[in-house]
Short mmCIF file of C-alpha atoms and ligand atoms in Angstrom, two decimals:
data_model
loop_
_atom_site.label_atom_id
_atom_site.label_comp_id
_atom_site.label_asym_id
_atom_site.label_seq_id
_atom_site.Cartn_x
_atom_site.Cartn_y
_atom_site.Cartn_z
CA MET A 577 -24.18 16.69 -6.47
CA ILE A 578 -22.53 14.81 -9.36
CA LEU A 579 -24.02 11.98 -11.38
CA LEU A 580 -21.85 9.74 -13.53
CA HIS A 581 -24.07 7.93 -16.01
CA ASN A 582 -24.03 5.52 -18.95
CA ALA A 583 -20.94 3.68 -17.68
CA ALA A 584 -20.21 0.57 -19.72
CA GLN A 585 -19.58 -1.04 -16.32
CA VAL A 586 -19.62 0.06 -12.71
CA VAL A 587 -17.29 -2.45 -11.08
CA THR A 588 -16.84 -2.82 -7.34
CA PRO A 589 -16.34 -5.31 -4.54
CA LEU A 590 -19.09 -5.18 -1.93
CA THR A 591 -18.78 -5.26 1.82
CA GLY A 592 -19.45 -8.86 2.82
CA GLY A 593 -17.58 -10.45 -0.08
CA ASP A 594 -19.62 -10.13 -3.26
CA PHE A 595 -18.32 -8.53 -6.44
CA SER A 596 -20.67 -6.34 -8.46
CA VAL A 597 -20.64 -5.42 -12.14
CA ILE A 598 -23.46 -3.14 -13.31
CA THR A 599 -23.75 -2.55 -17.05
CA ASN A 600 -25.04 0.86 -18.18
CA GLY A 601 -24.46 1.91 -14.59
CA ALA A 602 -24.39 5.14 -12.67
CA VAL A 603 -22.88 6.53 -9.47
CA VAL A 604 -24.17 9.63 -7.70
CA ALA A 605 -22.28 11.58 -5.04
CA LYS A 606 -23.34 14.36 -2.72
CA GLU A 607 -20.28 16.32 -1.64
CA ASP A 608 -17.68 13.69 -0.73
CA ARG A 609 -20.10 10.76 -0.23
CA ILE A 610 -21.71 8.21 -2.53
CA VAL A 611 -25.52 8.37 -2.37
CA PHE A 612 -26.43 6.02 -5.21
CA VAL A 613 -24.94 3.13 -7.21
CA GLY A 614 -27.14 1.39 -9.77
CA SER A 615 -28.71 1.72 -13.18
CA THR A 616 -28.48 4.86 -15.30
CA ASP A 617 -32.27 5.01 -15.73
CA GLU A 618 -32.92 5.01 -12.02
CA ALA A 619 -30.17 7.55 -11.31
CA LEU A 620 -31.48 10.01 -13.91
CA GLN A 621 -35.00 9.72 -12.52
CA SER A 622 -34.11 10.00 -8.86
CA PHE A 623 -31.41 12.69 -9.05
CA SER A 624 -32.63 14.96 -11.83
CA SER A 625 -30.95 18.08 -10.43
CA ALA A 626 -27.43 16.58 -10.15
CA ALA A 627 -24.63 17.74 -12.47
CA ARG A 628 -24.30 15.04 -15.10
CA ILE A 629 -21.10 13.53 -16.41
CA ASP A 630 -21.51 11.15 -19.33
CA VAL A 631 -19.10 8.22 -19.05
CA SER A 632 -20.35 6.21 -22.05
CA GLY A 633 -18.07 3.37 -23.03
CA LYS A 634 -15.98 3.68 -19.87
CA VAL A 635 -15.49 1.61 -16.74
CA LEU A 636 -15.85 2.97 -13.20
CA LEU A 637 -13.92 1.46 -10.31
CA PRO A 638 -13.20 2.48 -6.72
CA GLY A 639 -9.87 4.26 -6.21
CA PHE A 640 -6.95 1.93 -5.50
CA VAL A 641 -5.76 1.64 -1.91
CA ASP A 642 -2.01 1.08 -1.83
CA SER A 643 -1.69 -0.31 1.67
CA HIS A 644 2.09 -0.81 1.84
CA THR A 645 4.73 1.70 0.69
CA HIS A 646 8.08 3.08 1.80
CA LEU A 647 7.63 6.29 -0.15
CA ILE A 648 9.92 8.69 1.71
CA PHE A 649 13.64 8.16 1.14
CA GLY A 650 16.77 9.80 -0.19
CA GLY A 651 18.73 8.67 -3.27
CA ASP A 652 17.93 5.62 -5.34
CA ARG A 653 19.26 2.07 -5.69
CA CYS A 654 19.24 1.63 -9.45
CA GLU A 655 22.80 0.26 -9.26
CA GLU A 656 21.64 -2.48 -6.90
CA PHE A 657 18.80 -3.41 -9.20
CA LEU A 658 21.28 -3.77 -12.06
CA MET A 659 23.39 -6.02 -9.83
CA ARG A 660 20.32 -8.17 -9.23
CA LEU A 661 19.70 -8.34 -12.97
CA ARG A 662 23.25 -9.67 -13.26
CA GLY A 663 22.56 -12.36 -10.67
CA ALA A 664 23.34 -10.94 -7.21
CA THR A 665 20.75 -11.56 -4.50
CA TYR A 666 19.13 -8.97 -2.22
CA GLN A 667 20.88 -10.53 0.78
CA GLU A 668 24.32 -10.50 -0.89
CA ILE A 669 23.92 -6.82 -1.75
CA ALA A 670 22.78 -5.99 1.79
CA ALA A 671 25.70 -7.92 3.31
CA ALA A 672 28.10 -5.81 1.22
CA GLY A 673 26.74 -2.58 2.73
CA GLY A 674 23.91 -2.00 0.27
CA GLY A 675 20.23 -2.62 0.88
CA ILE A 676 18.35 -0.69 3.55
CA GLN A 677 21.62 0.73 4.98
CA ASN A 678 22.41 2.34 1.62
CA THR A 679 19.10 4.21 1.68
CA VAL A 680 19.50 5.05 5.38
CA ARG A 681 22.74 6.89 4.58
CA ALA A 682 21.12 8.84 1.73
CA THR A 683 17.98 9.58 3.74
CA ARG A 684 19.84 10.85 6.78
CA ALA A 685 21.85 13.15 4.52
CA ALA A 686 18.77 14.56 2.76
CA SER A 687 16.99 17.69 4.01
CA GLU A 688 13.32 17.60 4.93
CA GLU A 689 12.54 19.83 1.95
CA GLU A 690 14.40 17.53 -0.44
CA LEU A 691 12.53 14.49 0.90
CA LEU A 692 9.25 16.38 0.60
CA GLN A 693 9.87 17.26 -3.04
CA ASN A 694 10.89 13.68 -3.92
CA SER A 695 7.82 12.33 -2.18
CA ILE A 696 5.46 14.76 -3.93
CA HIS A 697 6.85 13.46 -7.20
CA HIS A 698 6.27 9.84 -6.18
CA LEU A 699 2.69 10.58 -5.15
CA GLN A 700 2.02 12.30 -8.48
CA GLU A 701 3.23 9.17 -10.23
CA MET A 702 1.03 6.95 -8.07
CA LEU A 703 -2.01 9.13 -8.63
CA GLN A 704 -1.86 8.78 -12.38
CA TYR A 705 -2.14 5.01 -12.05
CA GLY A 706 -5.21 5.33 -9.82
CA THR A 707 -4.00 5.30 -6.22
CA THR A 708 -6.32 7.45 -4.11
CA THR A 709 -5.31 6.23 -0.64
CA VAL A 710 -1.78 5.30 0.38
CA GLU A 711 -0.05 3.95 3.45
CA ILE A 712 3.43 5.38 4.00
CA LYS A 713 6.03 3.91 6.36
CA SER A 714 9.01 5.58 7.94
CA GLY A 715 12.04 3.33 8.36
CA TYR A 716 15.02 4.82 6.55
CA GLY A 717 16.07 7.02 9.49
CA LEU A 718 16.86 4.44 12.18
CA ASN A 719 17.42 7.17 14.77
CA TRP A 720 14.82 9.38 16.35
CA GLU A 721 15.90 12.57 14.60
CA SER A 722 15.69 11.02 11.14
CA GLU A 723 12.60 8.91 11.75
CA LYS A 724 10.86 12.05 12.99
CA LYS A 725 11.97 13.87 9.86
CA LEU A 726 10.33 11.20 7.69
CA LEU A 727 7.08 11.26 9.66
CA HIS A 728 6.99 15.07 9.42
CA VAL A 729 7.40 14.81 5.67
CA ALA A 730 4.48 12.37 5.60
CA GLN A 731 2.36 14.89 7.53
CA ASN A 732 3.30 17.78 5.26
CA LEU A 733 2.64 15.75 2.13
CA ARG A 734 -1.07 15.97 2.88
CA GLN A 735 -1.09 19.59 1.72
CA HIS A 736 0.41 18.64 -1.64
CA THR A 737 -1.72 15.78 -2.90
CA PRO A 738 -5.32 14.66 -3.23
CA ILE A 739 -4.20 11.16 -2.18
CA GLU A 740 -5.22 10.30 1.38
CA ILE A 741 -2.26 9.30 3.52
CA VAL A 742 -2.08 6.82 6.40
CA THR A 743 1.23 6.66 8.28
CA THR A 744 3.10 3.79 9.87
CA PHE A 745 6.13 3.93 12.14
CA LEU A 746 8.75 1.43 10.96
CA GLY A 747 11.69 2.39 13.17
CA ALA A 748 12.34 -1.36 13.35
CA HIS A 749 13.13 -1.70 9.65
CA ASP A 750 16.76 -2.62 10.35
CA PHE A 751 19.30 -1.97 13.10
CA PRO A 752 21.44 1.18 12.83
CA ARG A 753 25.11 0.33 12.47
CA GLU A 754 26.36 2.85 15.08
CA LYS A 755 24.88 1.13 18.14
CA SER A 756 24.18 -2.32 19.53
CA GLN A 757 20.89 -4.09 18.91
CA ASP A 758 20.05 -3.88 22.61
CA GLU A 759 20.70 -0.16 22.69
CA TYR A 760 18.50 0.42 19.68
CA MET A 761 15.74 -1.82 21.05
CA ALA A 762 15.74 0.26 24.25
CA GLU A 763 15.56 3.46 22.21
CA LEU A 764 12.66 2.10 20.17
CA LEU A 765 10.72 0.98 23.24
CA GLU A 766 11.40 3.91 25.54
CA VAL A 767 11.92 6.92 23.29
CA MET A 768 10.72 6.48 19.75
CA LEU A 769 7.42 4.62 20.18
CA PRO A 770 6.12 6.87 22.98
CA SER A 771 7.20 10.01 21.11
CA VAL A 772 5.52 8.95 17.85
CA ARG A 773 2.35 8.37 19.81
CA GLU A 774 2.54 11.59 21.81
CA GLN A 775 3.13 13.64 18.70
CA LYS A 776 0.42 11.73 16.79
CA LEU A 777 2.80 10.99 13.94
CA ALA A 778 1.54 7.47 13.12
CA GLY A 779 -1.29 5.14 14.05
CA PHE A 780 0.39 1.91 12.98
CA CYS A 781 3.62 0.28 14.07
CA ASP A 782 5.46 -2.13 11.78
CA VAL A 783 8.56 -4.33 12.20
CA PHE A 784 10.70 -6.10 9.59
CA CYS A 785 10.56 -9.56 11.16
CA ASP A 786 12.79 -11.74 9.02
CA GLN A 787 16.09 -13.57 8.77
CA GLY A 788 18.93 -11.09 9.36
CA TYR A 789 16.57 -8.39 10.65
CA TYR A 790 14.28 -8.48 13.74
CA SER A 791 13.77 -11.85 15.42
CA VAL A 792 10.34 -13.08 16.47
CA ASP A 793 11.20 -12.31 20.11
CA GLN A 794 12.38 -8.79 19.35
CA THR A 795 9.32 -8.22 17.18
CA ARG A 796 6.97 -9.49 19.87
CA LYS A 797 8.53 -7.09 22.41
CA ILE A 798 8.07 -4.13 20.07
CA CYS A 799 4.49 -5.12 19.31
CA MET A 800 3.59 -5.47 22.99
CA ARG A 801 4.95 -2.05 23.78
CA ALA A 802 3.28 -0.52 20.72
CA ILE A 803 -0.09 -2.04 21.60
CA GLU A 804 0.26 -0.76 25.18
CA LEU A 805 0.76 2.73 23.71
CA GLY A 806 -2.28 2.45 21.46
CA PHE A 807 -0.73 1.58 18.09
CA ARG A 808 -2.26 -0.95 15.75
CA ILE A 809 0.15 -3.48 14.27
CA LYS A 810 1.30 -4.25 10.74
CA LEU A 811 4.24 -6.60 10.18
CA HIS A 812 6.75 -7.42 7.45
CA VAL A 813 7.08 -11.18 7.78
CA ASP A 814 8.38 -14.28 6.01
CA GLU A 815 9.77 -12.39 3.00
CA LEU A 816 13.33 -13.73 2.98
CA ALA A 817 12.79 -16.86 5.09
CA ASP A 818 9.98 -18.64 6.92
CA VAL A 819 10.53 -17.30 10.44
CA ASN A 820 7.01 -18.15 11.65
CA GLY A 821 6.07 -14.51 11.18
CA ALA A 822 2.52 -15.23 10.02
CA MET A 823 1.92 -17.04 13.32
CA LEU A 824 3.30 -14.08 15.27
CA ALA A 825 1.08 -11.65 13.36
CA ALA A 826 -1.95 -13.70 14.41
CA GLU A 827 -0.70 -13.97 17.99
CA VAL A 828 -0.34 -10.17 18.41
CA GLY A 829 -3.63 -9.44 16.61
CA ALA A 830 -2.01 -7.51 13.76
CA VAL A 831 -4.30 -5.69 11.33
CA SER A 832 -2.13 -7.02 8.53
CA ALA A 833 0.85 -9.27 7.85
CA ASP A 834 2.73 -8.30 4.73
CA HIS A 835 4.95 -10.13 2.17
CA LEU A 836 4.37 -13.72 3.41
CA ILE A 837 6.22 -15.18 0.42
CA LEU A 838 7.37 -18.12 2.53
CA ALA A 839 4.61 -18.19 5.16
CA ASN A 840 3.80 -21.68 6.42
CA GLU A 841 0.39 -23.36 6.50
CA GLY A 842 0.01 -23.23 10.27
CA GLY A 843 0.61 -19.49 10.20
CA ILE A 844 -1.89 -19.01 7.40
CA GLN A 845 -4.55 -20.91 9.38
CA LYS A 846 -3.88 -18.78 12.45
CA MET A 847 -4.11 -15.61 10.36
CA ALA A 848 -7.51 -16.72 9.09
CA GLN A 849 -8.72 -17.36 12.65
CA ALA A 850 -7.42 -14.02 13.90
CA GLY A 851 -8.75 -12.06 10.91
CA VAL A 852 -5.31 -10.74 9.88
CA VAL A 853 -5.32 -9.32 6.35
CA ALA A 854 -2.48 -10.65 4.14
CA VAL A 855 -0.90 -7.80 2.20
CA LEU A 856 0.74 -9.38 -0.82
CA LEU A 857 3.38 -7.60 -2.86
CA PRO A 858 3.88 -9.39 -6.18
CA GLY A 859 6.11 -6.61 -7.57
CA THR A 860 8.59 -7.39 -4.81
CA SER A 861 8.93 -11.13 -5.27
CA PHE A 862 9.05 -10.56 -9.04
CA ALA A 863 11.79 -7.93 -8.80
CA LEU A 864 13.71 -9.90 -6.16
CA ARG A 865 13.77 -12.69 -8.74
CA VAL A 866 12.97 -15.30 -6.11
CA LYS A 867 11.54 -18.64 -7.17
CA GLN A 868 8.51 -18.57 -4.96
CA HIS A 869 5.66 -16.10 -4.78
CA ALA A 870 3.21 -15.62 -1.91
CA PRO A 871 0.74 -18.54 -1.70
CA ALA A 872 -2.28 -16.36 -2.45
CA ARG A 873 -4.60 -19.19 -3.46
CA LYS A 874 -3.85 -21.16 -0.29
CA MET A 875 -4.59 -18.08 1.75
CA ILE A 876 -7.90 -17.44 0.03
CA GLN A 877 -8.84 -21.09 0.50
CA ALA A 878 -7.96 -20.86 4.19
CA GLY A 879 -10.26 -17.86 4.54
CA VAL A 880 -7.60 -15.14 4.74
CA ARG A 881 -8.46 -11.84 3.06
CA ILE A 882 -5.69 -10.80 0.70
CA ALA A 883 -4.80 -7.22 -0.18
CA LEU A 884 -2.43 -6.13 -2.95
CA ALA A 885 0.03 -3.25 -2.66
CA THR A 886 3.10 -1.92 -4.47
CA ASP A 887 5.63 -2.00 -1.58
CA PHE A 888 7.01 1.03 -3.43
CA ASN A 889 10.58 1.47 -2.13
CA PRO A 890 14.03 2.16 -3.62
CA GLY A 891 15.33 -1.39 -3.09
CA THR A 892 13.04 -4.30 -3.64
CA CYS A 893 10.26 -2.79 -5.75
CA TYR A 894 10.52 0.53 -7.50
CA SER A 895 7.04 0.67 -9.01
CA HIS A 896 4.41 3.32 -8.38
CA SER A 897 1.71 1.47 -10.25
CA MET A 898 -1.17 -0.43 -8.69
CA GLN A 899 -2.19 -1.41 -12.22
CA TYR A 900 1.12 -3.21 -12.68
CA VAL A 901 0.56 -4.96 -9.35
CA LEU A 902 -2.91 -6.10 -10.45
CA GLN A 903 -1.51 -7.65 -13.60
CA LEU A 904 1.39 -9.32 -11.81
CA ALA A 905 -0.93 -10.70 -9.12
CA CYS A 906 -3.05 -12.52 -11.69
CA LEU A 907 -0.10 -13.79 -13.67
CA LEU A 908 2.15 -14.81 -10.76
CA TYR A 909 -0.39 -15.95 -8.16
CA GLY A 910 -3.09 -17.32 -10.45
CA ILE A 911 -5.82 -15.30 -8.80
CA THR A 912 -8.78 -13.96 -10.78
CA PRO A 913 -9.23 -10.34 -11.89
CA GLU A 914 -12.15 -10.04 -9.47
CA GLU A 915 -10.04 -11.31 -6.58
CA ALA A 916 -7.22 -8.96 -7.58
CA LEU A 917 -9.48 -5.91 -7.86
CA THR A 918 -11.04 -6.68 -4.47
CA ALA A 919 -7.55 -7.02 -3.02
CA ALA A 920 -6.41 -3.68 -4.47
CA THR A 921 -9.43 -1.76 -3.16
CA LEU A 922 -11.66 -3.05 -0.35
CA ASN A 923 -9.15 -5.45 1.21
CA GLY A 924 -6.45 -2.79 0.95
CA ALA A 925 -8.75 -0.51 2.92
CA ALA A 926 -9.18 -3.28 5.52
CA ALA A 927 -5.39 -3.59 5.77
CA ILE A 928 -5.20 0.04 6.94
CA ASP A 929 -8.38 0.03 8.99
CA ARG A 930 -10.29 2.26 6.56
CA GLU A 931 -12.82 -0.25 5.29
CA GLY A 932 -15.80 1.79 6.43
CA LEU A 933 -14.66 4.78 4.41
CA VAL A 934 -12.89 3.76 1.19
CA GLY A 935 -12.29 0.77 -1.08
CA SER A 936 -15.67 0.28 -2.75
CA LEU A 937 -18.41 2.11 -4.61
CA GLU A 938 -21.17 1.71 -2.04
CA ILE A 939 -23.68 4.11 -0.52
CA GLY A 940 -22.22 6.03 2.40
CA LYS A 941 -18.63 5.56 1.33
CA GLN A 942 -16.33 8.30 0.18
CA MET A 943 -16.64 9.12 -3.54
CA ASP A 944 -13.21 7.91 -4.67
CA CYS A 945 -13.79 6.80 -8.22
CA LEU A 946 -11.59 5.90 -11.20
CA ILE A 947 -12.81 6.30 -14.77
CA PHE A 948 -11.02 4.04 -17.24
CA ASP A 949 -11.25 4.40 -20.99
CA VAL A 950 -11.89 0.68 -21.56
CA PRO A 951 -15.12 -1.12 -22.51
CA HIS A 952 -14.67 -3.91 -19.94
CA TYR A 953 -12.60 -4.19 -16.77
CA GLY A 954 -10.86 -7.22 -18.27
CA HIS A 955 -8.81 -4.79 -20.37
CA LEU A 956 -7.00 -3.63 -17.24
CA PHE A 957 -5.44 -7.07 -17.11
CA TYR A 958 -5.24 -7.82 -20.82
CA ASN A 959 -3.44 -4.64 -21.91
CA LEU A 960 -0.12 -5.32 -20.19
CA GLY A 961 1.80 -2.31 -18.94
CA VAL A 962 -0.51 0.27 -20.49
CA ASN A 963 -2.34 2.89 -18.46
CA ARG A 964 -5.91 3.48 -19.62
CA LEU A 965 -6.96 5.62 -16.68
CA GLU A 966 -8.69 8.81 -17.78
CA THR A 967 -10.08 10.62 -14.74
CA ILE A 968 -9.92 10.40 -10.94
CA ILE A 969 -12.57 11.70 -8.60
CA LYS A 970 -11.37 11.88 -4.99
CA LYS A 971 -13.75 12.83 -2.18
CA GLY A 972 -16.29 13.88 -4.81
CA LYS A 973 -13.92 16.27 -6.60
CA MET A 974 -12.02 15.99 -9.86
CA ALA A 975 -8.49 15.15 -8.73
CA TRP A 976 -6.78 14.19 -11.97
CA ASN A 977 -7.50 14.05 -15.66
CA LYS A 978 -5.26 12.58 -18.32
CA ASN A 979 -5.64 15.57 -20.63
CA GLN A 980 -4.84 18.15 -17.99
CA ASN A 981 -1.62 16.61 -16.76
O1 NIG B 1178 9.25 -4.27 2.01
N1 NIG B 1178 11.42 -5.91 3.52
C1 NIG B 1178 11.73 -4.85 4.01
N2 NIG B 1178 11.56 -3.64 3.51
C2 NIG B 1178 11.38 -3.35 2.14
C3 NIG B 1178 12.66 -3.27 1.41
C4 NIG B 1178 13.45 -2.17 1.90
C5 NIG B 1178 14.66 -1.89 1.08
O2 NIG B 1178 15.28 -2.77 0.50
O3 NIG B 1178 14.99 -0.69 1.08
C6 NIG B 1178 10.39 -4.31 1.54
O4 NIG B 1178 10.67 -5.06 0.62
FE1 FE B 1179 7.85 -3.22 2.65
#
């Protein structure tokens, strides 16, 4: 049993919507589960035999849940980012053969071992900013052989990191250039989706439903087939244009709809009614240099739960840091630190169907806890671009410490 005591603040969202800040707080865990959250006095009295860790002057938070990443890929697209800094748009670069197709070429050419090593590196980076659970999508293979390679890497990664991994099949990230759209749709529906399911390679299915990528009709077809096979749905929608993707996400009962930069009001209302979590990716709209950011406030007002994630990928957002995302979310969306922290933890867990297990410091949940060397959680927002994380406890065990890495 471990007992963290004397925390300047124990900060956590609570199931049901409240946000809790306990001063001079304590958290106690037995093996991988939380058994107590409350005052230091009470913890010391009730759990006198537990191993004590003094966290005086520090802030405890639940581990961050990064619910949207494209972590496994070959090569990089630094050149494309520099082109964007000089004024080119994402769509112009993609039309010239860059974009997703650029990474597909590099990913197909990379060996499984190479992809594994790159991905281990990315996870190590993410860990040091406090990510303890991550969702990883395939999507840079665009044929069965390469998509399978990516999903195998995702499986193998579990032996190399304390971060918990949830996988999503995103074979419908783009269309491969070597066949027709109809041919690839048939392959997705009849070969890839059933095989992913049979081989238990992913529990979620995602589609890039946007202008120039999958249409609403194509996306609906893929979702229907995926649901029939037992997948749960996540969707990339309304990132580049308002294609009524939010509406579609509600219609198919998606667990989450992601991006939503240009989502319309009707779609937002429908998402609220259907209980679809909105995964917002402020690093992406910021790095795309688009004028508009996701209408987070409107969504909250409509009753949609918002989650925050990095969208870590080589093209639109090359950031490993959930702390950066938290800061951007407040500054770009105008949401509060409490809303942002809830979105990066509990709502992120909801976006990957893990709400009962991770995302908050509550009794019965997994002991995934971040210890920050700050006197108040406000410093996570105030101290721009600086990492004040000191220690990570994942499933009740020390997973990372600043001084040992
Ligand atoms: O979430 N929007 C689609 N997919 C990624 C970008 C992929 C890429 O450019 O490589 C995203 O932004
Ligand atoms: Fe994405």
